[in-house]
Amino acid sequence: MSERILITNDDGIDTPGIRWLAKAVLRAGHDVVVAAPMTEASGSSASMTAIEEDGKIVVEPRELAGARNVPAYGVAASPAFIVLLALREAFGEAPAVVLSGINRGANAGAAVIHSGTVGATLTAAHAGLRGLAVSLDVLTPVQGSVASGGAAIDQLDETDEKRHWGSAAGLAVKLLPVLAHTPVGTILNLNVPDLHVDGIRGLRRASLARFGQVQVSIAERSEGFVRTAVQAAQENLEPGTDLAALAEGYASVTPLRSPSENRDVRLNLESIRVQTPAL
């Protein structure tokens, strides 16, 4: 019997990406449960937040189009908190693997630290599970630019149903056997161009770019407030990075791990006095 897979996301239970991923993983013969935020939780990283009513976290059974046999739940909590709940059997048998996505927009570069999609898998890895974060770069090569790596800054609209979710879902399923042969606690971060699978040039292992697809600037500041603006990052792309791979029409895979001690840093603590000197 295959291991149970939890599928979550940070875009919300009602978005197309999670439906496509659930359908693909189910067709591949895996035991699947879906639990995702009721509303968008993008940028939530690995935060542990929830909305409670009378001390209870709201959980609503849902039905996913095309995957009606998959138990699915909308949860009033962040993706990382949902993983924590799943590990404590809130949605039935605890999962052995966590898939997060398919996110609407690439999660690439150092900005993955802010991603709720990646944050869910980091939480799984910290608990000793393997995880796969899946994202679709929603701009086409015509709309995107080399400088932005195809920055995902469009507004959600009806065209989302027409995006190439199947390309990302299919690659995610193909990566599951690879993930199964990695050490426990491994995360794979997959970013896929918004192209038909025949238009994707291949799959590349890539390092994280030093920046993300977008950057925040201060548009206005005055007494009592600041107003921010988001724009495509203008830094030059470094060869071998995830953003460079996307800009060239490749899907990228980057192995990640949860935060751990940095043994390379030397600290001189002996010179610091802990006790307060006597007066």
PDB file of C-alpha atoms in Angstrom:
ATOM      1  CA  MET A   1       0.000   0.000   0.000  1.00  0.00           C
ATOM      2  CA  SER A   2       1.366   3.416  -0.917  1.00  0.00           C
ATOM      3  CA  GLU A   3       2.188   6.053   1.676  1.00  0.00           C
ATOM      4  CA  ARG A   4      -0.429   8.693   2.353  1.00  0.00           C
ATOM      5  CA  ILE A   5       0.230  12.050   0.689  1.00  0.00           C
ATOM      6  CA  LEU A   6      -1.122  15.327   2.034  1.00  0.00           C
ATOM      7  CA  ILE A   7      -1.723  17.983  -0.610  1.00  0.00           C
ATOM      8  CA  THR A   8      -2.014  21.576   0.557  1.00  0.00           C
ATOM      9  CA  ASN A   9      -1.324  25.054  -0.856  1.00  0.00           C
ATOM     10  CA  ASP A  10      -1.304  28.742   0.061  1.00  0.00           C
ATOM     11  CA  ASP A  11      -3.648  29.973  -2.697  1.00  0.00           C
ATOM     12  CA  GLY A  12      -6.709  28.374  -1.127  1.00  0.00           C
ATOM     13  CA  ILE A  13      -8.804  25.220  -1.451  1.00  0.00           C
ATOM     14  CA  ASP A  14     -10.885  26.578  -4.353  1.00  0.00           C
ATOM     15  CA  THR A  15      -8.037  27.355  -6.766  1.00  0.00           C
ATOM     16  CA  PRO A  16      -7.337  25.265  -9.896  1.00  0.00           C
ATOM     17  CA  GLY A  17      -3.744  24.331  -9.075  1.00  0.00           C
ATOM     18  CA  ILE A  18      -4.610  22.145  -6.110  1.00  0.00           C
ATOM     19  CA  ARG A  19      -7.328  20.346  -8.082  1.00  0.00           C
ATOM     20  CA  TRP A  20      -4.926  19.515 -10.910  1.00  0.00           C
ATOM     21  CA  LEU A  21      -2.274  18.275  -8.505  1.00  0.00           C
ATOM     22  CA  ALA A  22      -4.735  16.109  -6.567  1.00  0.00           C
ATOM     23  CA  LYS A  23      -6.084  14.549  -9.762  1.00  0.00           C
ATOM     24  CA  ALA A  24      -2.602  13.739 -11.083  1.00  0.00           C
ATOM     25  CA  VAL A  25      -1.376  12.207  -7.829  1.00  0.00           C
ATOM     26  CA  LEU A  26      -4.589  10.191  -7.474  1.00  0.00           C
ATOM     27  CA  ARG A  27      -4.292   8.842 -11.038  1.00  0.00           C
ATOM     28  CA  ALA A  28      -0.745   7.741 -10.221  1.00  0.00           C
ATOM     29  CA  GLY A  29      -2.226   5.404  -7.593  1.00  0.00           C
ATOM     30  CA  HIS A  30      -1.347   7.241  -4.397  1.00  0.00           C
ATOM     31  CA  ASP A  31      -3.402   7.569  -1.233  1.00  0.00           C
ATOM     32  CA  VAL A  32      -4.308  11.264  -1.138  1.00  0.00           C
ATOM     33  CA  VAL A  33      -5.898  13.684   1.320  1.00  0.00           C
ATOM     34  CA  VAL A  34      -6.313  17.388   0.555  1.00  0.00           C
ATOM     35  CA  ALA A  35      -6.399  20.114   3.211  1.00  0.00           C
ATOM     36  CA  ALA A  36      -5.818  23.746   2.318  1.00  0.00           C
ATOM     37  CA  PRO A  37      -6.661  27.238   3.574  1.00  0.00           C
ATOM     38  CA  MET A  38     -10.214  28.482   3.016  1.00  0.00           C
ATOM     39  CA  THR A  39      -8.810  31.763   1.720  1.00  0.00           C
ATOM     40  CA  GLU A  40      -5.523  32.877   0.188  1.00  0.00           C
ATOM     41  CA  ALA A  41      -2.535  32.612   2.529  1.00  0.00           C
ATOM     42  CA  SER A  42       0.253  33.656   0.154  1.00  0.00           C
ATOM     43  CA  GLY A  43       3.386  34.990   1.826  1.00  0.00           C
ATOM     44  CA  SER A  44       2.606  33.194   5.071  1.00  0.00           C
ATOM     45  CA  SER A  45       5.917  31.301   5.101  1.00  0.00           C
ATOM     46  CA  ALA A  46       5.829  28.680   7.903  1.00  0.00           C
ATOM     47  CA  SER A  47       3.586  30.732  10.178  1.00  0.00           C
ATOM     48  CA  MET A  48       1.335  28.926  12.659  1.00  0.00           C
ATOM     49  CA  THR A  49      -1.875  30.925  12.395  1.00  0.00           C
ATOM     50  CA  ALA A  50      -5.523  29.935  12.514  1.00  0.00           C
ATOM     51  CA  ILE A  51      -8.954  31.474  12.908  1.00  0.00           C
ATOM     52  CA  GLU A  52     -10.879  30.018  15.802  1.00  0.00           C
ATOM     53  CA  GLU A  53     -14.565  30.015  16.669  1.00  0.00           C
ATOM     54  CA  ASP A  54     -15.243  29.208  20.331  1.00  0.00           C
ATOM     55  CA  GLY A  55     -11.727  27.819  20.599  1.00  0.00           C
ATOM     56  CA  LYS A  56     -12.151  25.542  17.557  1.00  0.00           C
ATOM     57  CA  ILE A  57     -10.367  25.739  14.203  1.00  0.00           C
ATOM     58  CA  VAL A  58     -12.986  25.642  11.460  1.00  0.00           C
ATOM     59  CA  VAL A  59     -12.714  22.650   9.085  1.00  0.00           C
ATOM     60  CA  GLU A  60     -15.172  22.266   6.193  1.00  0.00           C
ATOM     61  CA  PRO A  61     -15.421  19.144   4.011  1.00  0.00           C
ATOM     62  CA  ARG A  62     -15.074  20.036   0.316  1.00  0.00           C
ATOM     63  CA  GLU A  63     -15.489  18.218  -2.995  1.00  0.00           C
ATOM     64  CA  LEU A  64     -12.849  18.703  -5.689  1.00  0.00           C
ATOM     65  CA  ALA A  65     -14.007  18.629  -9.303  1.00  0.00           C
ATOM     66  CA  GLY A  66     -12.437  15.653 -11.041  1.00  0.00           C
ATOM     67  CA  ALA A  67     -11.256  14.155  -7.758  1.00  0.00           C
ATOM     68  CA  ARG A  68     -14.458  13.493  -5.873  1.00  0.00           C
ATOM     69  CA  ASN A  69     -13.099  10.359  -4.231  1.00  0.00           C
ATOM     70  CA  VAL A  70     -10.337  12.347  -2.543  1.00  0.00           C
ATOM     71  CA  PRO A  71     -11.146  13.499   0.998  1.00  0.00           C
ATOM     72  CA  ALA A  72     -10.727  17.271   0.960  1.00  0.00           C
ATOM     73  CA  TYR A  73     -11.048  19.973   3.586  1.00  0.00           C
ATOM     74  CA  GLY A  74     -11.022  23.753   3.700  1.00  0.00           C
ATOM     75  CA  VAL A  75      -9.284  24.830   6.882  1.00  0.00           C
ATOM     76  CA  ALA A  76      -9.208  28.238   8.549  1.00  0.00           C
ATOM     77  CA  ALA A  77      -5.443  28.069   9.060  1.00  0.00           C
ATOM     78  CA  SER A  78      -2.109  28.713   7.385  1.00  0.00           C
ATOM     79  CA  PRO A  79      -0.537  25.974   5.218  1.00  0.00           C
ATOM     80  CA  ALA A  80       2.163  25.165   7.785  1.00  0.00           C
ATOM     81  CA  PHE A  81      -0.422  24.897  10.557  1.00  0.00           C
ATOM     82  CA  ILE A  82      -2.479  22.592   8.333  1.00  0.00           C
ATOM     83  CA  VAL A  83       0.560  20.315   7.967  1.00  0.00           C
ATOM     84  CA  LEU A  84       0.937  20.294  11.746  1.00  0.00           C
ATOM     85  CA  LEU A  85      -2.736  19.361  12.137  1.00  0.00           C
ATOM     86  CA  ALA A  86      -2.396  16.597   9.541  1.00  0.00           C
ATOM     87  CA  LEU A  87       0.575  15.115  11.369  1.00  0.00           C
ATOM     88  CA  ARG A  88      -1.675  14.868  14.422  1.00  0.00           C
ATOM     89  CA  GLU A  89      -4.290  12.981  12.365  1.00  0.00           C
ATOM     90  CA  ALA A  90      -6.813  15.822  12.119  1.00  0.00           C
ATOM     91  CA  PHE A  91      -7.727  14.602   8.612  1.00  0.00           C
ATOM     92  CA  GLY A  92      -7.367  10.865   9.133  1.00  0.00           C
ATOM     93  CA  GLU A  93      -4.181   8.844   8.909  1.00  0.00           C
ATOM     94  CA  ALA A  94      -1.067  11.023   9.189  1.00  0.00           C
ATOM     95  CA  PRO A  95       0.747  11.629   5.883  1.00  0.00           C
ATOM     96  CA  ALA A  96       4.239  10.411   5.070  1.00  0.00           C
ATOM     97  CA  VAL A  97       4.784  12.960   2.276  1.00  0.00           C
ATOM     98  CA  VAL A  98       3.563  16.543   1.821  1.00  0.00           C
ATOM     99  CA  LEU A  99       2.937  18.143  -1.578  1.00  0.00           C
ATOM    100  CA  SER A 100       2.238  21.862  -1.674  1.00  0.00           C
ATOM    101  CA  GLY A 101       0.797  23.641  -4.706  1.00  0.00           C
ATOM    102  CA  ILE A 102       0.356  24.052  -7.523  1.00  0.00           C
ATOM    103  CA  ASN A 103       1.109  27.659  -6.649  1.00  0.00           C
ATOM    104  CA  ARG A 104      -0.034  30.389  -8.996  1.00  0.00           C
ATOM    105  CA  GLY A 105       3.316  32.034  -9.671  1.00  0.00           C
ATOM    106  CA  ALA A 106       6.878  30.801  -9.347  1.00  0.00           C
ATOM    107  CA  ASN A 107       8.452  30.387  -5.915  1.00  0.00           C
ATOM    108  CA  ALA A 108      12.059  30.955  -6.853  1.00  0.00           C
ATOM    109  CA  GLY A 109      15.210  32.580  -5.555  1.00  0.00           C
ATOM    110  CA  ALA A 110      15.870  33.624  -1.980  1.00  0.00           C
ATOM    111  CA  ALA A 111      12.253  34.794  -1.746  1.00  0.00           C
ATOM    112  CA  VAL A 112      11.202  31.183  -1.028  1.00  0.00           C
ATOM    113  CA  ILE A 113      11.704  32.079   2.642  1.00  0.00           C
ATOM    114  CA  HIS A 114       8.431  34.048   2.454  1.00  0.00           C
ATOM    115  CA  SER A 115       6.427  31.457   0.536  1.00  0.00           C
ATOM    116  CA  GLY A 116       3.503  29.709   2.206  1.00  0.00           C
ATOM    117  CA  THR A 117       3.830  26.995  -0.454  1.00  0.00           C
ATOM    118  CA  VAL A 118       7.408  26.264   0.558  1.00  0.00           C
ATOM    119  CA  GLY A 119       6.659  26.923   4.243  1.00  0.00           C
ATOM    120  CA  ALA A 120       4.282  23.962   4.329  1.00  0.00           C
ATOM    121  CA  THR A 121       7.009  21.633   3.069  1.00  0.00           C
ATOM    122  CA  LEU A 122       9.580  23.105   5.469  1.00  0.00           C
ATOM    123  CA  THR A 123       7.237  22.211   8.315  1.00  0.00           C
ATOM    124  CA  ALA A 124       6.936  18.672   6.970  1.00  0.00           C
ATOM    125  CA  ALA A 125      10.709  18.359   6.636  1.00  0.00           C
ATOM    126  CA  HIS A 126      11.219  19.559  10.208  1.00  0.00           C
ATOM    127  CA  ALA A 127       8.997  16.662  11.303  1.00  0.00           C
ATOM    128  CA  GLY A 128      11.117  14.174   9.331  1.00  0.00           C
ATOM    129  CA  LEU A 129       8.899  13.902   6.239  1.00  0.00           C
ATOM    130  CA  ARG A 130       9.765  14.494   2.607  1.00  0.00           C
ATOM    131  CA  GLY A 131       8.091  17.345   0.750  1.00  0.00           C
ATOM    132  CA  LEU A 132       7.569  18.707  -2.755  1.00  0.00           C
ATOM    133  CA  ALA A 133       6.629  22.342  -3.414  1.00  0.00           C
ATOM    134  CA  VAL A 134       5.164  22.885  -6.894  1.00  0.00           C
ATOM    135  CA  SER A 135       4.715  26.254  -8.620  1.00  0.00           C
ATOM    136  CA  LEU A 136       3.636  27.411 -12.081  1.00  0.00           C
ATOM    137  CA  ASP A 137       5.263  30.499 -13.553  1.00  0.00           C
ATOM    138  CA  VAL A 138       2.058  32.140 -14.722  1.00  0.00           C
ATOM    139  CA  LEU A 139       3.449  34.530 -17.343  1.00  0.00           C
ATOM    140  CA  THR A 140       4.107  33.278 -20.854  1.00  0.00           C
ATOM    141  CA  PRO A 141       7.513  33.914 -22.524  1.00  0.00           C
ATOM    142  CA  VAL A 142       5.869  36.729 -24.520  1.00  0.00           C
ATOM    143  CA  GLN A 143       4.544  38.441 -21.392  1.00  0.00           C
ATOM    144  CA  GLY A 144       7.555  37.746 -19.220  1.00  0.00           C
ATOM    145  CA  SER A 145      11.078  39.006 -19.619  1.00  0.00           C
ATOM    146  CA  VAL A 146      14.540  37.634 -19.076  1.00  0.00           C
ATOM    147  CA  ALA A 147      15.117  40.254 -16.397  1.00  0.00           C
ATOM    148  CA  SER A 148      12.104  39.137 -14.375  1.00  0.00           C
ATOM    149  CA  GLY A 149      12.320  35.416 -15.034  1.00  0.00           C
ATOM    150  CA  GLY A 150       8.615  35.648 -15.879  1.00  0.00           C
ATOM    151  CA  ALA A 151       7.457  37.575 -12.813  1.00  0.00           C
ATOM    152  CA  ALA A 152       4.122  36.357 -11.476  1.00  0.00           C
ATOM    153  CA  ILE A 153       2.404  39.650 -10.747  1.00  0.00           C
ATOM    154  CA  ASP A 154      -0.872  39.297 -12.687  1.00  0.00           C
ATOM    155  CA  GLN A 155      -4.203  39.547 -10.901  1.00  0.00           C
ATOM    156  CA  LEU A 156      -6.279  36.388 -10.448  1.00  0.00           C
ATOM    157  CA  ASP A 157      -8.886  36.166 -13.222  1.00  0.00           C
ATOM    158  CA  GLU A 158     -10.908  33.726 -15.333  1.00  0.00           C
ATOM    159  CA  THR A 159      -7.906  32.915 -17.529  1.00  0.00           C
ATOM    160  CA  ASP A 160      -6.398  30.941 -14.655  1.00  0.00           C
ATOM    161  CA  GLU A 161      -8.471  27.892 -15.567  1.00  0.00           C
ATOM    162  CA  LYS A 162      -6.739  27.889 -18.976  1.00  0.00           C
ATOM    163  CA  ARG A 163      -3.193  27.835 -17.647  1.00  0.00           C
ATOM    164  CA  HIS A 164      -0.961  24.790 -18.037  1.00  0.00           C
ATOM    165  CA  TRP A 165      -1.572  23.254 -14.622  1.00  0.00           C
ATOM    166  CA  GLY A 166      -1.296  19.815 -16.180  1.00  0.00           C
ATOM    167  CA  SER A 167       2.336  20.422 -17.099  1.00  0.00           C
ATOM    168  CA  ALA A 168       3.271  21.171 -13.490  1.00  0.00           C
ATOM    169  CA  ALA A 169       1.115  18.344 -12.108  1.00  0.00           C
ATOM    170  CA  GLY A 170       2.658  15.813 -14.494  1.00  0.00           C
ATOM    171  CA  LEU A 171       6.214  16.800 -13.616  1.00  0.00           C
ATOM    172  CA  ALA A 172       5.381  16.694  -9.906  1.00  0.00           C
ATOM    173  CA  VAL A 173       4.175  13.095 -10.214  1.00  0.00           C
ATOM    174  CA  LYS A 174       7.334  12.137 -12.135  1.00  0.00           C
ATOM    175  CA  LEU A 175       9.459  13.591  -9.331  1.00  0.00           C
ATOM    176  CA  LEU A 176       7.788  11.528  -6.593  1.00  0.00           C
ATOM    177  CA  PRO A 177      10.028   8.441  -7.155  1.00  0.00           C
ATOM    178  CA  VAL A 178      13.073  10.745  -7.088  1.00  0.00           C
ATOM    179  CA  LEU A 179      11.861  12.295  -3.840  1.00  0.00           C
ATOM    180  CA  ALA A 180      11.314   8.845  -2.322  1.00  0.00           C
ATOM    181  CA  HIS A 181      15.035   8.066  -2.725  1.00  0.00           C
ATOM    182  CA  THR A 182      16.246  11.212  -0.957  1.00  0.00           C
ATOM    183  CA  PRO A 183      17.121  11.383   2.760  1.00  0.00           C
ATOM    184  CA  VAL A 184      14.183  11.976   5.093  1.00  0.00           C
ATOM    185  CA  GLY A 185      13.601  15.669   5.660  1.00  0.00           C
ATOM    186  CA  THR A 186      14.344  16.540   2.012  1.00  0.00           C
ATOM    187  CA  ILE A 187      12.307  19.145   0.149  1.00  0.00           C
ATOM    188  CA  LEU A 188      12.265  19.550  -3.619  1.00  0.00           C
ATOM    189  CA  ASN A 189      11.193  22.959  -4.927  1.00  0.00           C
ATOM    190  CA  LEU A 190       9.772  22.597  -8.453  1.00  0.00           C
ATOM    191  CA  ASN A 191       9.053  25.594 -10.692  1.00  0.00           C
ATOM    192  CA  VAL A 192       7.444  25.000 -14.082  1.00  0.00           C
ATOM    193  CA  PRO A 193       6.954  27.399 -17.026  1.00  0.00           C
ATOM    194  CA  ASP A 194       3.334  28.082 -17.977  1.00  0.00           C
ATOM    195  CA  LEU A 195       3.686  26.085 -21.203  1.00  0.00           C
ATOM    196  CA  HIS A 196       2.306  22.885 -22.682  1.00  0.00           C
ATOM    197  CA  VAL A 197       4.602  20.060 -21.629  1.00  0.00           C
ATOM    198  CA  ASP A 198       5.880  19.748 -25.224  1.00  0.00           C
ATOM    199  CA  GLY A 199       7.078  23.354 -25.064  1.00  0.00           C
ATOM    200  CA  ILE A 200       9.142  22.882 -21.890  1.00  0.00           C
ATOM    201  CA  ARG A 201      12.791  22.424 -22.826  1.00  0.00           C
ATOM    202  CA  GLY A 202      13.580  20.039 -19.977  1.00  0.00           C
ATOM    203  CA  LEU A 203      14.104  19.716 -16.245  1.00  0.00           C
ATOM    204  CA  ARG A 204      17.150  21.313 -14.604  1.00  0.00           C
ATOM    205  CA  ARG A 205      18.601  21.155 -11.134  1.00  0.00           C
ATOM    206  CA  ALA A 206      19.170  24.782 -10.172  1.00  0.00           C
ATOM    207  CA  SER A 207      20.434  26.838  -7.271  1.00  0.00           C
ATOM    208  CA  LEU A 208      18.362  29.589  -5.674  1.00  0.00           C
ATOM    209  CA  ALA A 209      18.816  32.989  -7.266  1.00  0.00           C
ATOM    210  CA  ARG A 210      20.002  35.711  -4.886  1.00  0.00           C
ATOM    211  CA  PHE A 211      16.715  37.566  -5.358  1.00  0.00           C
ATOM    212  CA  GLY A 212      13.078  36.758  -6.056  1.00  0.00           C
ATOM    213  CA  GLN A 213      10.932  37.519  -9.087  1.00  0.00           C
ATOM    214  CA  VAL A 214       9.516  40.681  -7.596  1.00  0.00           C
ATOM    215  CA  GLN A 215      10.759  43.365  -5.246  1.00  0.00           C
ATOM    216  CA  VAL A 216       8.967  45.687  -2.859  1.00  0.00           C
ATOM    217  CA  SER A 217       9.627  49.411  -2.839  1.00  0.00           C
ATOM    218  CA  ILE A 218       8.202  52.322  -0.866  1.00  0.00           C
ATOM    219  CA  ALA A 219       5.781  54.188  -3.117  1.00  0.00           C
ATOM    220  CA  GLU A 220       4.736  56.764  -0.541  1.00  0.00           C
ATOM    221  CA  ARG A 221       5.323  57.538   3.100  1.00  0.00           C
ATOM    222  CA  SER A 222       3.793  60.158   5.309  1.00  0.00           C
ATOM    223  CA  GLU A 223       2.678  60.708   8.880  1.00  0.00           C
ATOM    224  CA  GLY A 224       1.202  57.458  10.177  1.00  0.00           C
ATOM    225  CA  PHE A 225       1.516  55.274   7.066  1.00  0.00           C
ATOM    226  CA  VAL A 226       3.651  53.861   4.297  1.00  0.00           C
ATOM    227  CA  ARG A 227       2.428  52.584   0.927  1.00  0.00           C
ATOM    228  CA  THR A 228       4.367  49.896  -0.917  1.00  0.00           C
ATOM    229  CA  ALA A 229       4.611  48.941  -4.581  1.00  0.00           C
ATOM    230  CA  VAL A 230       5.558  45.603  -6.136  1.00  0.00           C
ATOM    231  CA  GLN A 231       7.502  45.405  -9.373  1.00  0.00           C
ATOM    232  CA  ALA A 232       9.517  42.887 -11.329  1.00  0.00           C
ATOM    233  CA  ALA A 233      13.084  42.512 -10.073  1.00  0.00           C
ATOM    234  CA  GLN A 234      15.678  44.131 -12.341  1.00  0.00           C
ATOM    235  CA  GLU A 235      18.815  42.209 -11.307  1.00  0.00           C
ATOM    236  CA  ASN A 236      20.734  40.286 -13.948  1.00  0.00           C
ATOM    237  CA  LEU A 237      20.062  36.551 -13.936  1.00  0.00           C
ATOM    238  CA  GLU A 238      22.882  34.274 -12.814  1.00  0.00           C
ATOM    239  CA  PRO A 239      23.485  31.129 -14.880  1.00  0.00           C
ATOM    240  CA  GLY A 240      22.534  27.943 -13.074  1.00  0.00           C
ATOM    241  CA  THR A 241      19.831  29.535 -10.929  1.00  0.00           C
ATOM    242  CA  ASP A 242      16.136  28.729 -10.858  1.00  0.00           C
ATOM    243  CA  LEU A 243      15.118  32.098 -12.319  1.00  0.00           C
ATOM    244  CA  ALA A 244      17.573  31.669 -15.188  1.00  0.00           C
ATOM    245  CA  ALA A 245      16.183  28.213 -15.938  1.00  0.00           C
ATOM    246  CA  LEU A 246      12.616  29.550 -16.060  1.00  0.00           C
ATOM    247  CA  ALA A 247      13.625  32.407 -18.328  1.00  0.00           C
ATOM    248  CA  GLU A 248      15.151  29.860 -20.735  1.00  0.00           C
ATOM    249  CA  GLY A 249      12.026  27.677 -20.816  1.00  0.00           C
ATOM    250  CA  TYR A 250      13.182  24.956 -18.418  1.00  0.00           C
ATOM    251  CA  ALA A 251      11.474  23.649 -15.301  1.00  0.00           C
ATOM    252  CA  SER A 252      13.776  23.919 -12.288  1.00  0.00           C
ATOM    253  CA  VAL A 253      14.270  21.673  -9.263  1.00  0.00           C
ATOM    254  CA  THR A 254      16.073  22.861  -6.139  1.00  0.00           C
ATOM    255  CA  PRO A 255      16.613  20.612  -3.099  1.00  0.00           C
ATOM    256  CA  LEU A 256      15.982  22.464   0.162  1.00  0.00           C
ATOM    257  CA  ARG A 257      16.117  21.627   3.850  1.00  0.00           C
ATOM    258  CA  SER A 258      14.507  22.975   6.957  1.00  0.00           C
ATOM    259  CA  PRO A 259      16.495  25.412   9.133  1.00  0.00           C
ATOM    260  CA  SER A 260      19.346  23.764  10.984  1.00  0.00           C
ATOM    261  CA  GLU A 261      22.398  24.706  13.009  1.00  0.00           C
ATOM    262  CA  ASN A 262      25.228  26.365  11.085  1.00  0.00           C
ATOM    263  CA  ARG A 263      28.302  24.515  12.356  1.00  0.00           C
ATOM    264  CA  ASP A 264      30.662  26.645  10.251  1.00  0.00           C
ATOM    265  CA  VAL A 265      30.182  29.760  12.396  1.00  0.00           C
ATOM    266  CA  ARG A 266      32.680  30.180  15.236  1.00  0.00           C
ATOM    267  CA  LEU A 267      31.585  32.114  18.304  1.00  0.00           C
ATOM    268  CA  ASN A 268      33.816  33.422  21.051  1.00  0.00           C
ATOM    269  CA  LEU A 269      31.457  33.204  24.018  1.00  0.00           C
ATOM    270  CA  GLU A 270      34.026  32.653  26.748  1.00  0.00           C
ATOM    271  CA  SER A 271      34.738  36.373  27.032  1.00  0.00           C
ATOM    272  CA  ILE A 272      31.087  37.243  27.790  1.00  0.00           C
ATOM    273  CA  ARG A 273      30.190  37.425  31.470  1.00  0.00           C
ATOM    274  CA  VAL A 274      26.789  36.024  32.320  1.00  0.00           C
ATOM    275  CA  GLN A 275      26.693  36.863  36.026  1.00  0.00           C
ATOM    276  CA  THR A 276      26.003  40.430  37.125  1.00  0.00           C
ATOM    277  CA  PRO A 277      29.030  41.881  38.971  1.00  0.00           C
ATOM    278  CA  ALA A 278      28.491  42.298  42.687  1.00  0.00           C
ATOM    279  CA  LEU A 279      27.950  45.912  43.806  1.00  0.00           C
TER     280      LEU A 279
END
